[in-house]
XYZ file of C-alpha atoms in Angstrom:
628
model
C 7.791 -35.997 10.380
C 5.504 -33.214 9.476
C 1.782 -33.631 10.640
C -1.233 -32.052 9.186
C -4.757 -32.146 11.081
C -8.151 -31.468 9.402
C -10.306 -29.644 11.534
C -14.062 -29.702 11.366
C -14.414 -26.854 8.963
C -12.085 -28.588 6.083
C -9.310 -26.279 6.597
C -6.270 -28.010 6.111
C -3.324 -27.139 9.451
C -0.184 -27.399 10.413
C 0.787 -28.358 13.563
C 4.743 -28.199 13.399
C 7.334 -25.277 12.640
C 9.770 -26.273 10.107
C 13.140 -26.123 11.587
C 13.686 -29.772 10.737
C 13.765 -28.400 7.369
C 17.215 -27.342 7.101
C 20.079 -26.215 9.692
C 19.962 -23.234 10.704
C 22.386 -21.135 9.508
C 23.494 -17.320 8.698
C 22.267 -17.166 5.193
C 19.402 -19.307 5.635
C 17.797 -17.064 8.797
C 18.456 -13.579 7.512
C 19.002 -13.638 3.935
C 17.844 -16.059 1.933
C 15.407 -16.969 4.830
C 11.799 -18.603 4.076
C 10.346 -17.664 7.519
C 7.339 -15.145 6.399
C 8.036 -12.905 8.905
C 11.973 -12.247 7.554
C 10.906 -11.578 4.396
C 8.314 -9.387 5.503
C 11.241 -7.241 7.078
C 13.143 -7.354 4.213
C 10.236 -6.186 2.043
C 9.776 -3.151 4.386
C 13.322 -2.158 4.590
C 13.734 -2.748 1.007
C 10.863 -0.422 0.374
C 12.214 2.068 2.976
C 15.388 2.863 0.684
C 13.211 2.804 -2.610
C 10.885 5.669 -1.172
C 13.699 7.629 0.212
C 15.430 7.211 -3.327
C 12.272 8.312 -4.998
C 11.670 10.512 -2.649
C 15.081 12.580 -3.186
C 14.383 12.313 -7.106
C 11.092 14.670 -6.301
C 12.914 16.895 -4.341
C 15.800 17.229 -7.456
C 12.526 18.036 -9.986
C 11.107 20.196 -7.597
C 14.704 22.710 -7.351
C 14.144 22.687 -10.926
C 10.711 23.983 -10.924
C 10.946 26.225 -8.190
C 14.577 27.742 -9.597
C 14.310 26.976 -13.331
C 16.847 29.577 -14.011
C 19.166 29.368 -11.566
C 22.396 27.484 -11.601
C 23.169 25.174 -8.491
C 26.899 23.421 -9.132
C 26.344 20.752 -6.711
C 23.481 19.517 -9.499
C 26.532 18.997 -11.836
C 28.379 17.139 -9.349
C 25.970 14.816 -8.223
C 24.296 14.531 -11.871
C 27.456 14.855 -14.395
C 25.929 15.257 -17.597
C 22.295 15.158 -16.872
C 22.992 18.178 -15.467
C 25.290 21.010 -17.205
C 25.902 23.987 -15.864
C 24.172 23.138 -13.158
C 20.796 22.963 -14.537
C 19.379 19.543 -14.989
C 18.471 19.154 -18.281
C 14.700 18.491 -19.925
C 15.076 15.345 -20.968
C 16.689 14.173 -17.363
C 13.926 16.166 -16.231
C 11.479 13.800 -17.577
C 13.695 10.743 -16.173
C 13.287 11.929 -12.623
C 9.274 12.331 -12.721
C 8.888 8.841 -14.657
C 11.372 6.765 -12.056
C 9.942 8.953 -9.113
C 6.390 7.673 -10.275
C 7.518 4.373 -10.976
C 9.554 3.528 -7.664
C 6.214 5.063 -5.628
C 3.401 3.368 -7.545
C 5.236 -0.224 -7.569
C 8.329 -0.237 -5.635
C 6.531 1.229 -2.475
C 3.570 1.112 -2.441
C 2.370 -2.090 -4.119
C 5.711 -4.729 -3.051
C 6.355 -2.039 0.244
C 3.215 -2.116 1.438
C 1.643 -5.484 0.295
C 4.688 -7.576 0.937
C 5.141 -6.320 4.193
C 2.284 -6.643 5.738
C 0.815 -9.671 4.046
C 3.951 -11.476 4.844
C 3.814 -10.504 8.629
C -0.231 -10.642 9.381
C -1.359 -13.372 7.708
C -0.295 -16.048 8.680
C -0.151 -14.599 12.675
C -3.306 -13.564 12.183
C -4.994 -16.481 10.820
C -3.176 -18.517 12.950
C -0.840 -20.510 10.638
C 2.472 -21.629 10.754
C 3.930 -20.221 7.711
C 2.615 -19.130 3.790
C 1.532 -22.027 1.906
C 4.575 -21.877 -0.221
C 7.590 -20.896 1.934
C 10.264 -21.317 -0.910
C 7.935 -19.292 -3.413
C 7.223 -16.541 -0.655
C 11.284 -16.319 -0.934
C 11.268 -16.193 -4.398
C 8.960 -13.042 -4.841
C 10.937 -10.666 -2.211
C 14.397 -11.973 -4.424
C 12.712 -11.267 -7.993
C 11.575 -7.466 -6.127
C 15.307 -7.097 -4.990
C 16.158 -7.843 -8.325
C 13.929 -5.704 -10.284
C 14.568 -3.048 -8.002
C 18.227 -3.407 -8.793
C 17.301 -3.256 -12.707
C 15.189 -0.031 -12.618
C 18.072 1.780 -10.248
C 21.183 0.631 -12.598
C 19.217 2.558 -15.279
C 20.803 5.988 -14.188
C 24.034 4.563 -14.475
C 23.660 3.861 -18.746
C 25.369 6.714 -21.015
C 21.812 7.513 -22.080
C 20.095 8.120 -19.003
C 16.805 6.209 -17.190
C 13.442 5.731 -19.082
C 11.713 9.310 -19.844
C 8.191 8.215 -20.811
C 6.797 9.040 -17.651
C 5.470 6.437 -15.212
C 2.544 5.148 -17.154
C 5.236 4.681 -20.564
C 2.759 5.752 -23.150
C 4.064 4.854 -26.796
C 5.383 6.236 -29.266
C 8.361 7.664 -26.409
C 8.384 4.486 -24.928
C 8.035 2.693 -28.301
C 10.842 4.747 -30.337
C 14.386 3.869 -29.122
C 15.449 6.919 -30.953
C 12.900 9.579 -29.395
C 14.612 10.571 -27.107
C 17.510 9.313 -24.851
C 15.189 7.832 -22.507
C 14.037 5.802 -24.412
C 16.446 3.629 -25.341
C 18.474 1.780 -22.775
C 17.039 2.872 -19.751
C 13.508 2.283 -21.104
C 14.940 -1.337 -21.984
C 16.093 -1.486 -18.354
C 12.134 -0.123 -17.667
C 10.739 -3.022 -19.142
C 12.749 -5.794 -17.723
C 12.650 -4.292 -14.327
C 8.911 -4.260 -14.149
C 8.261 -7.932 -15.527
C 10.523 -9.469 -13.097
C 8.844 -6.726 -10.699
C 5.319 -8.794 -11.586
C 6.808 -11.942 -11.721
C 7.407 -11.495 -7.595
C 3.790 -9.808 -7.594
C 2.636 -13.379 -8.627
C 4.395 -15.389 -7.035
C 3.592 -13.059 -3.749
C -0.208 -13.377 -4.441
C -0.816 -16.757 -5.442
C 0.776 -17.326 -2.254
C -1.178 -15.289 0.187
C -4.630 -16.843 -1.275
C -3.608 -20.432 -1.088
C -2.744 -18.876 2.525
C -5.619 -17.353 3.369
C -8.036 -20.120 1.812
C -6.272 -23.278 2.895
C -4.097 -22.781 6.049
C -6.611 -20.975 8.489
C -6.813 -22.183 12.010
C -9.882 -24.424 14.041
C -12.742 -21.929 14.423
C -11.190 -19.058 11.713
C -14.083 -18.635 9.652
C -13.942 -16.052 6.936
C -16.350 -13.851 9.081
C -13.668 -13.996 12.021
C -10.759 -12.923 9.949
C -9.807 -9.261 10.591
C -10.160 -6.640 8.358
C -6.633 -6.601 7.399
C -6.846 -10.133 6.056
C -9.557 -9.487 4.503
C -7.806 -6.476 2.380
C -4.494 -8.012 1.906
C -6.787 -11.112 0.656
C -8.867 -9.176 -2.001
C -5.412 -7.081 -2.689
C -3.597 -10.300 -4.041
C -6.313 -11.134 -6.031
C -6.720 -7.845 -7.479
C -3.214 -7.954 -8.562
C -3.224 -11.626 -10.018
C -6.376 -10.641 -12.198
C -4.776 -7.285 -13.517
C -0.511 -7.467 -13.496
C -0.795 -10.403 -16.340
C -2.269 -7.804 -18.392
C 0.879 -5.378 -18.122
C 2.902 -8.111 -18.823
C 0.877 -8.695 -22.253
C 1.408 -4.766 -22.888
C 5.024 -4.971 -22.069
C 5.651 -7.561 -24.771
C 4.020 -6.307 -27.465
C 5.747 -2.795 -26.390
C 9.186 -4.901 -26.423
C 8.251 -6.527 -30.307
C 7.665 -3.240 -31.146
C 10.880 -1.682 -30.181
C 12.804 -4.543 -31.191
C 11.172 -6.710 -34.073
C 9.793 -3.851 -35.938
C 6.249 -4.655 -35.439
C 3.648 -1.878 -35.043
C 1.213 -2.965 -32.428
C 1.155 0.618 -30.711
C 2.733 2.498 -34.097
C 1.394 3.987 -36.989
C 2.131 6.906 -39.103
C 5.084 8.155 -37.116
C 7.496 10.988 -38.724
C 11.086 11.311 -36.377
C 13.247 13.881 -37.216
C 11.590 14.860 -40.699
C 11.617 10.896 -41.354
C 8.806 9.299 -42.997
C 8.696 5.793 -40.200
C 7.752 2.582 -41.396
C 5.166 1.798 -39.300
C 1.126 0.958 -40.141
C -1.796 -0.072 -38.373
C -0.940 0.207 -34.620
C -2.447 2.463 -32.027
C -1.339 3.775 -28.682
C -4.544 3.759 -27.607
C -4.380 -0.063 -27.600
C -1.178 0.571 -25.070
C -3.502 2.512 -23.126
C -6.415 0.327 -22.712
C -4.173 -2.494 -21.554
C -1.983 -0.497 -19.065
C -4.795 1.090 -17.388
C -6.843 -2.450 -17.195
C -4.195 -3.100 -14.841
C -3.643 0.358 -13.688
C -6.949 1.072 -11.784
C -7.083 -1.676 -9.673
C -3.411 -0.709 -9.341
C -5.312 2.130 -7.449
C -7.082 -0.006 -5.125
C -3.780 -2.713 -5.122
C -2.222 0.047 -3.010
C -5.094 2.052 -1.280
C -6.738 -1.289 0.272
C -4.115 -2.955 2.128
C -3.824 0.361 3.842
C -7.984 0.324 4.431
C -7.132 -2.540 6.594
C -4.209 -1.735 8.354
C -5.721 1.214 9.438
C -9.221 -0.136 10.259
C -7.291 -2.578 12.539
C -5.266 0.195 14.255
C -8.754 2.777 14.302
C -10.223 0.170 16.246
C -7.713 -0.863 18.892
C -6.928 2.832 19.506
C -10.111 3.773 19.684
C -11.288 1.100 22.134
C -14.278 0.020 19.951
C -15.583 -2.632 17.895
C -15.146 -1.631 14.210
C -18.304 -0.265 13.466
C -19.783 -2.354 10.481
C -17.774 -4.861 9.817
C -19.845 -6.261 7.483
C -20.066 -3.568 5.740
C -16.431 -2.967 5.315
C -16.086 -6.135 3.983
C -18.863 -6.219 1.393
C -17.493 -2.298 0.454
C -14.051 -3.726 0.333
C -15.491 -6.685 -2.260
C -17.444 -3.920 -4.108
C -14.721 -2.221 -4.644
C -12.327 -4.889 -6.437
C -14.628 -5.635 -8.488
C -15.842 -1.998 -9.819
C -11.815 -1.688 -10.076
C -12.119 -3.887 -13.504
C -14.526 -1.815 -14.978
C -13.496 1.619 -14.610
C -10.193 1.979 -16.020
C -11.762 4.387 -19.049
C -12.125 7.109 -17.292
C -8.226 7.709 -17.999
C -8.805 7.700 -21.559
C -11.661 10.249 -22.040
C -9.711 12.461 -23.921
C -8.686 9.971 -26.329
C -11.776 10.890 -28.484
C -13.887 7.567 -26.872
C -17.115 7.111 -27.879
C -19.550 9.633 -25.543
C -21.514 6.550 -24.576
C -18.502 4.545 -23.641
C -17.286 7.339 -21.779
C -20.808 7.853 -19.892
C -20.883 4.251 -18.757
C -17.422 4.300 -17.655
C -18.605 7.881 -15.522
C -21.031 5.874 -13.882
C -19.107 3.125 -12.958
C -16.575 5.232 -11.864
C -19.452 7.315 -9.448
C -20.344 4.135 -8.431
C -17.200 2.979 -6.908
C -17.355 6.189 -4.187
C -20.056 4.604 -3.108
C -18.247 1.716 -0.859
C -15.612 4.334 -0.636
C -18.215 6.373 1.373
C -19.541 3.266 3.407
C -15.584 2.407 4.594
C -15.106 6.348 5.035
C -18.333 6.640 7.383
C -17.603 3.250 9.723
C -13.742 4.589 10.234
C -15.873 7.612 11.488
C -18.379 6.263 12.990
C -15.547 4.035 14.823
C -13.464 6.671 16.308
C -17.002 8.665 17.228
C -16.787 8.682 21.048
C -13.972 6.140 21.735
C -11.906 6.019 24.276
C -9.274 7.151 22.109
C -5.264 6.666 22.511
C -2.879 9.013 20.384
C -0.146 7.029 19.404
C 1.882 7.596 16.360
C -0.021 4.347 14.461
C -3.485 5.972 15.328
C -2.256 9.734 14.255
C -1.051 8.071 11.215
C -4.380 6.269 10.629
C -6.426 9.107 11.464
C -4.335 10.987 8.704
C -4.943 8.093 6.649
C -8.836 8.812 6.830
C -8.450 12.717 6.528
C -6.358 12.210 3.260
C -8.693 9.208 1.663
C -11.449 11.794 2.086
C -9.848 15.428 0.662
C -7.857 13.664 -1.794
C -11.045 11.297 -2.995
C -13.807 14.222 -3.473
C -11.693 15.121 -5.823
C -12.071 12.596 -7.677
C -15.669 12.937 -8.201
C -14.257 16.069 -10.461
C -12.262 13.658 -12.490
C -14.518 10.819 -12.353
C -17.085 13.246 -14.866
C -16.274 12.910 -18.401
C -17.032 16.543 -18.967
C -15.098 17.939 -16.151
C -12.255 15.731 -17.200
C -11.756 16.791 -20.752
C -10.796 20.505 -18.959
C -8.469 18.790 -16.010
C -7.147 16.117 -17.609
C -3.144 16.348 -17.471
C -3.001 19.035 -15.127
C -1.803 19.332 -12.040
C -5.443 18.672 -10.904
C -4.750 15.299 -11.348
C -1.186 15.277 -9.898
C -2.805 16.894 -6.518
C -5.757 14.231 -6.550
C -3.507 11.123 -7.303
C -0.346 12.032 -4.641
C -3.715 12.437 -1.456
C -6.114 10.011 -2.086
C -3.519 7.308 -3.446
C 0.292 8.395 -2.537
C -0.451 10.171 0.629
C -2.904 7.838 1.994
C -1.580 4.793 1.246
C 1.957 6.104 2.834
C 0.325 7.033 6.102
C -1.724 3.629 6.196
C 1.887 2.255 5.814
C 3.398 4.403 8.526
C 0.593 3.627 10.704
C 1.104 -0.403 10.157
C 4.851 -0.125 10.538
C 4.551 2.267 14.363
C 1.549 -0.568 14.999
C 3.183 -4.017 14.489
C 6.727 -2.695 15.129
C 7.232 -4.270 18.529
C 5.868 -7.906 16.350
C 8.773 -7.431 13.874
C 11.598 -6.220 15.696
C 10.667 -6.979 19.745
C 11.454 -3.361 20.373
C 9.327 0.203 20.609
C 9.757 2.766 18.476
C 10.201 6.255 20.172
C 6.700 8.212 20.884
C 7.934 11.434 20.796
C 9.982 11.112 17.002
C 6.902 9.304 16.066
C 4.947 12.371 17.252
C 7.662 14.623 15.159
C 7.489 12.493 12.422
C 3.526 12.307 12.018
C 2.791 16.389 12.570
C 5.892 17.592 10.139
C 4.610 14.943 7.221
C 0.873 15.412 7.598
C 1.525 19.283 6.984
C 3.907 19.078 4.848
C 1.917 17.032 2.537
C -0.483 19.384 2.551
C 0.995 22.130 1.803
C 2.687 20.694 -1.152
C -0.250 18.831 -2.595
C -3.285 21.238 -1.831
C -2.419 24.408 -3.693
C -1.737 21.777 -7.112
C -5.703 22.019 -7.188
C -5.827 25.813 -7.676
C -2.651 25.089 -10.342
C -5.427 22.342 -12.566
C -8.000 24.510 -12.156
C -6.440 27.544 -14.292
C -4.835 24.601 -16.576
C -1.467 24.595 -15.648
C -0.579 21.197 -17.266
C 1.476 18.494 -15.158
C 5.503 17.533 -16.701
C 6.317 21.276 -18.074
C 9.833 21.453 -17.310
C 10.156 25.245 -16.528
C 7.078 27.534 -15.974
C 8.823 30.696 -17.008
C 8.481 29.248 -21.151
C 5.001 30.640 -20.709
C 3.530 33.664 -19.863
C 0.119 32.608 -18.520
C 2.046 30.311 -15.942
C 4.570 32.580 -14.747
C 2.799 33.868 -11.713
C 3.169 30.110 -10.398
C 6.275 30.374 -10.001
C 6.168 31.403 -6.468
C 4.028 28.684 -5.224
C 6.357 26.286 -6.641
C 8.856 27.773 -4.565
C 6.591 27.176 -1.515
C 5.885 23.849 -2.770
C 9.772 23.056 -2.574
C 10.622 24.317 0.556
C 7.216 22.426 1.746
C 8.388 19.373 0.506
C 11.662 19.751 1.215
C 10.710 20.121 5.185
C 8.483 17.259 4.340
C 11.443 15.356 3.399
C 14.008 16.266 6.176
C 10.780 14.842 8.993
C 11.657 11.326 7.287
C 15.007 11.258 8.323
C 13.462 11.463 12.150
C 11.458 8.253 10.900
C 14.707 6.689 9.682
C 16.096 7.763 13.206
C 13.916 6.008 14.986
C 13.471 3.261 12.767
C 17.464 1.626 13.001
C 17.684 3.166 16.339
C 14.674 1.520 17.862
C 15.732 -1.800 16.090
C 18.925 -2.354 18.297
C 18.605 -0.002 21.282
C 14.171 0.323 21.531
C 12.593 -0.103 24.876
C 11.809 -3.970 24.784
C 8.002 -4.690 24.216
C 6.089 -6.951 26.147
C 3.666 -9.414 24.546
C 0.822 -7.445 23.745
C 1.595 -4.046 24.056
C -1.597 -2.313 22.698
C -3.898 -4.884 24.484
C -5.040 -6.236 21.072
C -7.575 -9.060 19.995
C -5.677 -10.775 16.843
C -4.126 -13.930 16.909
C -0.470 -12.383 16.215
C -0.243 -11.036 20.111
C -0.461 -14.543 21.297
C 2.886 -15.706 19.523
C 6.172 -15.429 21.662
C 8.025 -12.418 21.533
C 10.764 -14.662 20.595
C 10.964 -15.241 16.770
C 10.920 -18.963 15.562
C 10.152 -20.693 12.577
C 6.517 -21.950 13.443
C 5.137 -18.989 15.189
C 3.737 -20.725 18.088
C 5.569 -23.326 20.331
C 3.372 -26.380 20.610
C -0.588 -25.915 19.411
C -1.882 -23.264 17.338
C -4.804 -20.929 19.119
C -8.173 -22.120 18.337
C -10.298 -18.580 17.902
C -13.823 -18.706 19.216
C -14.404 -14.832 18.676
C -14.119 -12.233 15.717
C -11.701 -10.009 16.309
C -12.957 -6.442 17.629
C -14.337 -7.511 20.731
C -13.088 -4.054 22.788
C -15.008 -2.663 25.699
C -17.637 -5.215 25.899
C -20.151 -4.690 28.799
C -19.802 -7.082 32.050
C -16.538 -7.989 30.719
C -13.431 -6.826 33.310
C -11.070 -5.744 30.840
C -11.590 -3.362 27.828
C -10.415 -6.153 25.212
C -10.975 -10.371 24.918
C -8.690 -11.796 22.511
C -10.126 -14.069 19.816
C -9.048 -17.827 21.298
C -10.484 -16.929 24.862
C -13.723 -19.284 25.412
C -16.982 -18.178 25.153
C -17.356 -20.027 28.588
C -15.111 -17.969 30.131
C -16.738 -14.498 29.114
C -20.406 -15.420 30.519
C -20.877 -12.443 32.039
C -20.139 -10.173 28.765
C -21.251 -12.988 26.097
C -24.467 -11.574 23.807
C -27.037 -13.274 21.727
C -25.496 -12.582 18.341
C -22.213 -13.991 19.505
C -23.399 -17.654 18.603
C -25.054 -16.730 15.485
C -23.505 -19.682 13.828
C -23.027 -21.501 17.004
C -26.155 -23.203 18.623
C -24.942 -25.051 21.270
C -23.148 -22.158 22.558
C -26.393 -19.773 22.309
C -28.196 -22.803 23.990
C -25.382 -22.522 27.290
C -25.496 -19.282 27.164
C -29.489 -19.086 27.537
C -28.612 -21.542 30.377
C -26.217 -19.770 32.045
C -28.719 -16.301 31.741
C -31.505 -18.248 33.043
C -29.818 -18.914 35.933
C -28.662 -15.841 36.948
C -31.765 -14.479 36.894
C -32.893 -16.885 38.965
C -30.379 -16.249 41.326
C -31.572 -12.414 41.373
C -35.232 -13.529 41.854
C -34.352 -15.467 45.161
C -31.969 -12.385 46.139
């Protein structure tokens, strides 16, 4: 019988695995499995093939921009009719960018990222046995299989896959007859991405109830590491804001279907007088960007903590402010609600609107800056290890910070009105958000590898991998800034249509080729990914001498995590290199009692008997010395 145990801080425990739950079988273990730490593999592989399909999709609408003129045969044979002649055609043009944006934003790096690692670290790292709701944790990675299914069947309708671009703005998205993305495979758009945030639900609900209710004896909120703390404020980000999509999707839906007009009005197609009164797109636009800002931070956070966890290990040091990075990381889900306007300042907005939403937006650098300056201050004169986690977290950092001045550009109204569209805002968007948030990811997935699989990943392809994709990414991203600034406006199919663009044209070549080496360093990632799964050196423990709770499970996978009685932690989590200690890290559920020598007085701030031994223990050594 299942036993639960109340421990003296009211956090509710289990202390048994659940294999009496059901035999263990084939289907039950590796597919339709309810162990958190299966699903979290078959979130990240999942996510895996979506970003290499996206990713190929980019490198298709790149040939096109780089070559707009030239014929390439093999288009026609992989395309068909999206692609005559060998030229892909505008409106399949616009179907790459908007399912390239879509898979990326939510397929990768909202369910890739998130699911992933909240599956696998929280409950290791809080020391339960499982999410509060295993069946439910199931559910969400099925409904994301599913909905990733939906959105990739879309290329295979007569009509071709949604063309609306990512964010769907009505009337294209609104106007079955448009254009031919718009009908069936924007259909196929919207049902994909409510059964995407039915999982997103499900998902988050889960990892709060986790988080709040199933916490080991002594894991106090101000013990939990930093990645707990950001896949935490992540899921509740994302239960506040997806419901909202959801309520923009329907109305979207009645209006394509049902002949309502929430999001029409006035609309002449094809010389046609429409029927539709009253409605606004801007209405579309308020809602979709209420969830689509703290979309922002839904995939930029969880990748703040994964790489504040790996920063710190690497670098031999306590995180530097940990306090501070979790007040910053509070700050800034809740200044995520209230700056979605400053996507819409070109709507015509009211100038006072717009300034408050300016200095809200200014505002939210500010924790930005405190999490940028502690990852500094962190790696400052640590006894730093280069592997291809802390490369990738390092690049993390460097990307978070180019990519985000530029968003002090965007963040001012009047600076906006000139960049807005551009490819400005394509450059900002792919470093601070796509970039960074993929090399947080990367850095996670080299970091807790050996937890997953039991393996290593190769050093040297990791080394490959890091150096060809942190250029690369560069070089495609940072000459889109020079692109804005002259007003070269993001989507244009071909920049030969225009004379004022036409001397682009050659750094979209270099952009292609860029991205296309970019590209081909992935497949060294996908390499050593399968390879290291089956045929990896085999990891021991604890391989990067780490303080979390998650290095004290067996190597061995069961359903349970630990055999017999959960850790109790006694310490937060970034003990490294403590003075009078013998070894450079002291994992969270060793004793105070058996540290004396390396214990300090703010280690027992909310523990008086244990300051009151350790005075004891202090006294008496100095006693000792006094006699000596």
């Amino acid at each position: 019988m299942s036993t639960l145990a109340v421990h003296d801080h009211g956090v509710v425990h289990h202390e048994d695995g659940h294999e009496h739950h059901h035999k263990a079988t084939f289907l039950n273990t590796y597919v339709f499995s309810q162990d958190h730490k299966y699903i979290a593999k078959q979130f990240l592989v999942t996510g895996i093939i979506m970003a290499f399909i996206a990713m190929s999709l980019s490198i298709l609408f790149r040939i096109q921009l780089a070559y707009p003129e030239k014929s390439f045969p093999f288009l026609t044979t992989l395309l068909g009719h999206f692609a005559p002649n060998g030229r892909i055609s505008a409106d399949f043009y616009m179907s790459l960018v908007t399912i390239h944006g879509t898979i990326m934003v939510f397929f990768v790096l909202t369910a890739g990222l998130s699911g992933t690692f909240a599956n696998l670290l929280i409950p290791l790292q809080i020391g339960a046995r499982d999410m509060a709701s295993p069946f439910v944790n199931m559910l969400s990675y099925w409904f994301f299989l599913m909905a990733s299914i939906v959105m990739l069947s879309s290329f295979f309708v007569q009509s071709g896959p949604a063309s609306g671009g990512w964010t769907i703005y009505p009337p294209l998205s609104a106007l079955p007859k448009s254009m031919p993305g718009s009908g069936m495979g924007m259909t196929l758009w919207l049902v994909s991405m409510v059964m995407f945030i039915a999982s997103q639900l499900m998902g988050g609900i889960n990892y709060i109830s986790t988080v709040l209710n199933m916490r080991t004896k002594g894991m106090d909120l101000w013990k939990m590491p930093l990645t707990v703390w950001a896949l935490f404020l992540t899921a509740v980000l994302g239960v506040l804001s997806f419901p909202v999509l959801v309520a923009g999707v329907v109305l979207l839906i009645f209006d394509r279907s049902a002949g309502t007009s929430f999001y029409l009005s006035d609309i002449v197609l094809n010389g046609s007088v429409q029927p539709y009164e009253g409605g606004s797109p801007i209405l579309f636009q308020h809602l979709f960007w209420f969830l689509g800002h703290p979309e922002v931070y839904i995939v930029i956070m969880p990748a703040m903590g994964l790489s504040s966890e790996v920063l710190s290990v690497n670098s031999r040091k306590p995180i530097f402010g940990y306090h501070a990075m979790v007040y910053s990381l509070i700050g800034i889900s809740v200044l995520s609600f209230i700056v979605w306007g400053h996507h819409m300042f070109v709507t015509g907005m009211n100038p006072f609107l717009g300034g408050v939403f300016m200095i809200t937006t200014l505002i939210i650098a500010v924790p930005s800056a405190v999490k940028t300056f502690n990852w500094l201050a962190t790696l400052w004169r640590g006894n730093i290890r280069f592997t291809p986690a802390m490369l990738f977290a390092i690049g993390m950092v460097s990307f978070f910070i180019s990519g985000g001045l530029t968003g002090i550009f965007l963040g001012n109204a009047a600076l906006d009105i000139n960049l807005h569209d551009t490819y400005f805002v394509v450059a900002h968007f792919h470093l601070v958000m796509g970039s960074a948030a993929i090399f947080g990811m990367l850095a996670g997935v080299y970091h807790w590898f050996p937890k997953m699989f039991r393996r290593m990943m190769d050093e040297r392809l990791g080394y490959l991998h890091f150096w060809l994709t942190f250029i690369g990414a560069y070089l495609v991203f940072f000459p889109m800034h020079f692109m804005g600034l002259e007003g070269v406006p993001r989507r244009y199919y071909a920049f030969t249509e225009f004379e004022s663009m036409k001397h682009w044209l050659t750094v979209n070549v270099f952009i292609t080729w860029s991205a296309i080496m970019a590209g081909i360093a992935q497949l060294a990632f996908a390499y050593n990914f399968i390879h290291s799964i089956f045929w990896g050196k085999k990891t021991v423990q604890n391989p990067w001498n780490s303080n979390t709770l998650e290095w004290t499970a067996p190597i061995e996978h069961h359903h349970g995590n630990w055999i017999g009685e959960i850790p109790t932690v006694y310490r937060w989590p970034y003990d490294y290199s403590k003075p009078g200690h013998d070894e450079d890290f002291i994992p969270q559920h060793i004793p105070f009692s058996q540290t004396m020598s390396s214990n300090l007085p703010h280690d027992f701030e909310d523990n008086p008997g244990g300051l009151a031994e350790h005075t004891k223990w202090t006294d008496a050594q100095k006693a000792n010395e006094a006699v000596k």
